[in-house]
Each structure stands twice: as C-alpha cells, then as structure tokens.
JSON list of C-alpha atoms in Angstrom, two decimals:
[
{"chain": "A", "resi": 89, "resn": "MET", "atom": "CA", "xyz": [-26.90, -6.36, 23.01]},
{"chain": "A", "resi": 90, "resn": "ALA", "atom": "CA", "xyz": [-23.80, -7.62, 21.69]},
{"chain": "A", "resi": 91, "resn": "ARG", "atom": "CA", "xyz": [-21.79, -6.04, 19.09]},
{"chain": "A", "resi": 92, "resn": "ARG", "atom": "CA", "xyz": [-20.85, -7.89, 16.03]},
{"chain": "A", "resi": 93, "resn": "ARG", "atom": "CA", "xyz": [-17.43, -7.75, 14.56]},
{"chain": "A", "resi": 94, "resn": "LYS", "atom": "CA", "xyz": [-16.72, -5.96, 11.28]},
{"chain": "A", "resi": 95, "resn": "ARG", "atom": "CA", "xyz": [-16.05, -8.76, 8.83]},
{"chain": "A", "resi": 96, "resn": "LYS", "atom": "CA", "xyz": [-12.58, -8.51, 7.11]},
{"chain": "A", "resi": 97, "resn": "SER", "atom": "CA", "xyz": [-12.51, -8.60, 3.53]},
{"chain": "A", "resi": 98, "resn": "ARG", "atom": "CA", "xyz": [-10.63, -11.42, 2.22]},
{"chain": "A", "resi": 99, "resn": "ARG", "atom": "CA", "xyz": [-9.75, -9.18, -0.83]},
{"chain": "A", "resi": 100, "resn": "ARG", "atom": "CA", "xyz": [-8.51, -6.09, 1.39]},
{"chain": "A", "resi": 101, "resn": "LEU", "atom": "CA", "xyz": [-6.18, -9.07, 3.06]},
{"chain": "A", "resi": 102, "resn": "GLU", "atom": "CA", "xyz": [-4.75, -10.21, 0.16]},
{"chain": "A", "resi": 103, "resn": "GLY", "atom": "CA", "xyz": [-3.96, -6.70, -1.11]},
{"chain": "A", "resi": 104, "resn": "ARG", "atom": "CA", "xyz": [-2.44, -5.88, 2.30]},
{"chain": "A", "resi": 105, "resn": "ARG", "atom": "CA", "xyz": [-0.25, -9.11, 2.23]},
{"chain": "A", "resi": 106, "resn": "ILE", "atom": "CA", "xyz": [1.06, -8.24, -1.51]},
{"chain": "A", "resi": 107, "resn": "LEU", "atom": "CA", "xyz": [1.87, -4.81, -0.10]},
{"chain": "A", "resi": 108, "resn": "GLU", "atom": "CA", "xyz": [3.91, -5.81, 2.51]},
{"chain": "A", "resi": 109, "resn": "MET", "atom": "CA", "xyz": [6.44, -7.09, 0.09]},
{"chain": "A", "resi": 110, "resn": "VAL", "atom": "CA", "xyz": [6.93, -3.75, -1.55]},
{"chain": "A", "resi": 111, "resn": "PRO", "atom": "CA", "xyz": [9.58, -1.24, -0.55]},
{"chain": "A", "resi": 112, "resn": "GLN", "atom": "CA", "xyz": [8.51, 0.88, 2.12]},
{"chain": "A", "resi": 113, "resn": "TYR", "atom": "CA", "xyz": [9.86, 4.63, 3.11]},
{"chain": "A", "resi": 114, "resn": "SER", "atom": "CA", "xyz": [8.94, 6.86, 5.79]},
{"chain": "A", "resi": 115, "resn": "ILE", "atom": "CA", "xyz": [8.72, 10.41, 5.83]},
{"chain": "A", "resi": 116, "resn": "GLU", "atom": "CA", "xyz": [7.48, 13.40, 7.40]},
{"chain": "A", "resi": 117, "resn": "SER", "atom": "CA", "xyz": [5.50, 16.13, 5.64]},
{"chain": "A", "resi": 118, "resn": "GLY", "atom": "CA", "xyz": [7.10, 18.78, 7.23]},
{"chain": "A", "resi": 119, "resn": "GLU", "atom": "CA", "xyz": [5.18, 21.90, 5.88]},
{"chain": "A", "resi": 120, "resn": "ASP", "atom": "CA", "xyz": [3.59, 20.81, 3.01]},
{"chain": "A", "resi": 121, "resn": "LYS", "atom": "CA", "xyz": [0.44, 18.48, 2.53]},
{"chain": "A", "resi": 122, "resn": "PRO", "atom": "CA", "xyz": [1.01, 14.63, 2.69]},
{"chain": "A", "resi": 123, "resn": "VAL", "atom": "CA", "xyz": [0.81, 14.14, -0.78]},
{"chain": "A", "resi": 124, "resn": "THR", "atom": "CA", "xyz": [2.75, 16.66, -1.54]},
{"chain": "A", "resi": 125, "resn": "ALA", "atom": "CA", "xyz": [5.51, 16.04, 0.78]},
{"chain": "A", "resi": 126, "resn": "ALA", "atom": "CA", "xyz": [5.44, 11.96, -1.09]},
{"chain": "A", "resi": 127, "resn": "ARG", "atom": "CA", "xyz": [5.70, 13.26, -4.70]},
{"chain": "A", "resi": 128, "resn": "LYS", "atom": "CA", "xyz": [8.70, 15.81, -3.66]},
{"chain": "A", "resi": 129, "resn": "PHE", "atom": "CA", "xyz": [10.10, 12.68, -1.55]},
{"chain": "A", "resi": 130, "resn": "ILE", "atom": "CA", "xyz": [9.52, 10.73, -4.84]},
{"chain": "A", "resi": 131, "resn": "HIS", "atom": "CA", "xyz": [11.11, 13.20, -7.33]},
{"chain": "A", "resi": 132, "resn": "ALA", "atom": "CA", "xyz": [14.21, 13.82, -5.14]},
{"chain": "A", "resi": 133, "resn": "GLU", "atom": "CA", "xyz": [15.20, 10.23, -4.60]},
{"chain": "A", "resi": 134, "resn": "GLY", "atom": "CA", "xyz": [14.21, 8.95, -8.12]},
{"chain": "A", "resi": 135, "resn": "ILE", "atom": "CA", "xyz": [12.04, 6.21, -6.50]},
{"chain": "A", "resi": 136, "resn": "VAL", "atom": "CA", "xyz": [10.83, 3.62, -9.31]},
{"chain": "A", "resi": 137, "resn": "PRO", "atom": "CA", "xyz": [7.51, 1.97, -8.80]},
{"chain": "A", "resi": 138, "resn": "PRO", "atom": "CA", "xyz": [6.46, 0.18, -6.78]},
{"chain": "A", "resi": 139, "resn": "ALA", "atom": "CA", "xyz": [6.94, 1.46, -3.72]},
{"chain": "A", "resi": 140, "resn": "LEU", "atom": "CA", "xyz": [4.99, 2.52, -0.37]},
{"chain": "A", "resi": 141, "resn": "LEU", "atom": "CA", "xyz": [5.32, 5.95, 1.15]},
{"chain": "A", "resi": 142, "resn": "LEU", "atom": "CA", "xyz": [4.47, 6.24, 5.01]},
{"chain": "A", "resi": 143, "resn": "VAL", "atom": "CA", "xyz": [4.02, 10.05, 5.60]},
{"chain": "A", "resi": 144, "resn": "LYS", "atom": "CA", "xyz": [3.81, 11.48, 8.76]},
{"chain": "A", "resi": 145, "resn": "ARG", "atom": "CA", "xyz": [1.34, 14.11, 9.14]},
{"chain": "A", "resi": 146, "resn": "ASN", "atom": "CA", "xyz": [1.71, 14.73, 12.87]},
{"chain": "A", "resi": 147, "resn": "GLU", "atom": "CA", "xyz": [2.60, 12.48, 15.90]},
{"chain": "A", "resi": 148, "resn": "HIS", "atom": "CA", "xyz": [-0.86, 10.75, 15.68]},
{"chain": "A", "resi": 149, "resn": "THR", "atom": "CA", "xyz": [-1.80, 10.74, 12.28]},
{"chain": "A", "resi": 150, "resn": "THR", "atom": "CA", "xyz": [0.33, 8.55, 9.35]},
{"chain": "A", "resi": 151, "resn": "ASP", "atom": "CA", "xyz": [-0.98, 8.54, 5.63]},
{"chain": "A", "resi": 152, "resn": "ARG", "atom": "CA", "xyz": [-0.15, 5.55, 3.43]},
{"chain": "A", "resi": 153, "resn": "TYR", "atom": "CA", "xyz": [0.48, 6.15, -0.44]},
{"chain": "A", "resi": 154, "resn": "PHE", "atom": "CA", "xyz": [1.23, 3.44, -2.89]},
{"chain": "A", "resi": 155, "resn": "TRP", "atom": "CA", "xyz": [3.70, 4.85, -5.84]},
{"chain": "A", "resi": 156, "resn": "ALA", "atom": "CA", "xyz": [2.70, 2.82, -9.06]},
{"chain": "A", "resi": 157, "resn": "GLU", "atom": "CA", "xyz": [3.50, 3.26, -12.84]},
{"chain": "A", "resi": 158, "resn": "LYS", "atom": "CA", "xyz": [0.78, 5.26, -13.29]},
{"chain": "A", "resi": 159, "resn": "GLY", "atom": "CA", "xyz": [1.01, 7.65, -10.50]},
{"chain": "A", "resi": 160, "resn": "LEU", "atom": "CA", "xyz": [0.49, 7.81, -6.73]},
{"chain": "A", "resi": 161, "resn": "PHE", "atom": "CA", "xyz": [-2.19, 6.09, -5.04]},
{"chain": "A", "resi": 162, "resn": "GLY", "atom": "CA", "xyz": [-3.82, 5.69, -1.73]},
{"chain": "A", "resi": 163, "resn": "ALA", "atom": "CA", "xyz": [-2.51, 2.44, 0.07]},
{"chain": "A", "resi": 164, "resn": "GLN", "atom": "CA", "xyz": [-6.04, 1.58, 1.27]},
{"chain": "A", "resi": 165, "resn": "TYR", "atom": "CA", "xyz": [-7.76, 1.94, -2.76]},
{"chain": "A", "resi": 166, "resn": "VAL", "atom": "CA", "xyz": [-4.43, -0.27, -3.61]},
{"chain": "A", "resi": 167, "resn": "GLU", "atom": "CA", "xyz": [-5.38, -2.70, -1.15]},
{"chain": "A", "resi": 168, "resn": "GLU", "atom": "CA", "xyz": [-8.80, -3.65, -1.83]},
{"chain": "A", "resi": 169, "resn": "ASN", "atom": "CA", "xyz": [-8.07, -3.22, -5.97]},
{"chain": "A", "resi": 170, "resn": "HIS", "atom": "CA", "xyz": [-4.33, -4.85, -5.97]},
{"chain": "A", "resi": 171, "resn": "PHE", "atom": "CA", "xyz": [-5.54, -6.82, -8.79]},
{"chain": "A", "resi": 172, "resn": "LEU", "atom": "CA", "xyz": [-5.73, -3.55, -10.94]},
{"chain": "A", "resi": 173, "resn": "PHE", "atom": "CA", "xyz": [-1.63, -3.39, -10.60]},
{"chain": "A", "resi": 174, "resn": "PRO", "atom": "CA", "xyz": [0.56, -4.90, -12.92]},
{"chain": "A", "resi": 175, "resn": "SER", "atom": "CA", "xyz": [3.74, -4.37, -10.81]},
{"chain": "A", "resi": 176, "resn": "LEU", "atom": "CA", "xyz": [1.80, -6.20, -8.12]},
{"chain": "A", "resi": 177, "resn": "ARG", "atom": "CA", "xyz": [0.29, -9.34, -9.73]},
{"chain": "A", "resi": 178, "resn": "VAL", "atom": "CA", "xyz": [4.03, -10.15, -10.68]},
{"chain": "A", "resi": 179, "resn": "MET", "atom": "CA", "xyz": [4.71, -9.72, -7.32]},
{"chain": "A", "resi": 180, "resn": "GLU", "atom": "CA", "xyz": [1.68, -11.70, -6.03]},
{"chain": "A", "resi": 181, "resn": "GLU", "atom": "CA", "xyz": [2.86, -14.66, -8.42]},
{"chain": "A", "resi": 182, "resn": "GLU", "atom": "CA", "xyz": [6.56, -14.55, -6.90]},
{"chain": "A", "resi": 183, "resn": "SER", "atom": "CA", "xyz": [4.40, -15.15, -3.52]},
{"chain": "A", "resi": 184, "resn": "ASP", "atom": "CA", "xyz": [2.37, -17.59, -4.52]},
{"chain": "A", "resi": 185, "resn": "GLY", "atom": "CA", "xyz": [5.38, -19.56, -6.18]},
{"chain": "A", "resi": 186, "resn": "ILE", "atom": "CA", "xyz": [7.10, -19.13, -2.72]},
{"chain": "A", "resi": 187, "resn": "ALA", "atom": "CA", "xyz": [3.84, -20.47, -0.83]},
{"chain": "A", "resi": 188, "resn": "VAL", "atom": "CA", "xyz": [3.92, -23.63, -3.13]},
{"chain": "A", "resi": 189, "resn": "GLY", "atom": "CA", "xyz": [7.59, -24.48, -3.01]},
{"chain": "A", "resi": 190, "resn": "ALA", "atom": "CA", "xyz": [7.13, -24.07, 1.12]},
{"chain": "A", "resi": 191, "resn": "LYS", "atom": "CA", "xyz": [4.44, -26.77, 1.41]},
{"chain": "A", "resi": 192, "resn": "ARG", "atom": "CA", "xyz": [6.73, -29.55, -0.19]}
]
C-alpha cells in the first residue's frame, strides 16, 4: 500500500514565509529550560518585538519562540495564526507590496 503525503497547510506556509523576514537570534539554553533561557536573553539584550529566538536545547533539538508585543509564543503557533499578530500583519503588507512591485 502506498503512503500518502501529508498535506501542507497553506496558512502555515504563509506564516513561515512571514516569519523568515523577522530578525532571528540563536542562543543555547545552558542549565535553564529553553523558554527561561529565551526570556533571560530577551531581558538581557533588550530585544524589541517582533523577533524569532532559536534556543538550542541539546545537540539534536532546537526550540523556536516568537517574541511579540504580548509575550513569548511558540513559533509553530505563530506560523498557523500569524494574522493574530499586528506586527506580522505590517510585515505581510510590506512583503506583498514588494512582490507586486517585482512583477512589473
């Protein structure tokens, strides 16, 4: 029996495309849990939203977090629900304007 491919969500792909334009920071969690390490890094560096944090938990696992105006969210949630974040809506409109201009 042939295996079916998992369908790719258009909404999530769109969210992933938008998140690629956000500034990214890579850190290691060290002794802290990944979300705690992300919060400490944001506070220490004074990072302003929107930002994407890639927190390396160990050599095999990296957790992704999105720093928004209203707090820290898992990146997968943000990909699926990018329309709920005002700062990403602005980036989406800017990218649409660039894409329209590129077609000419």
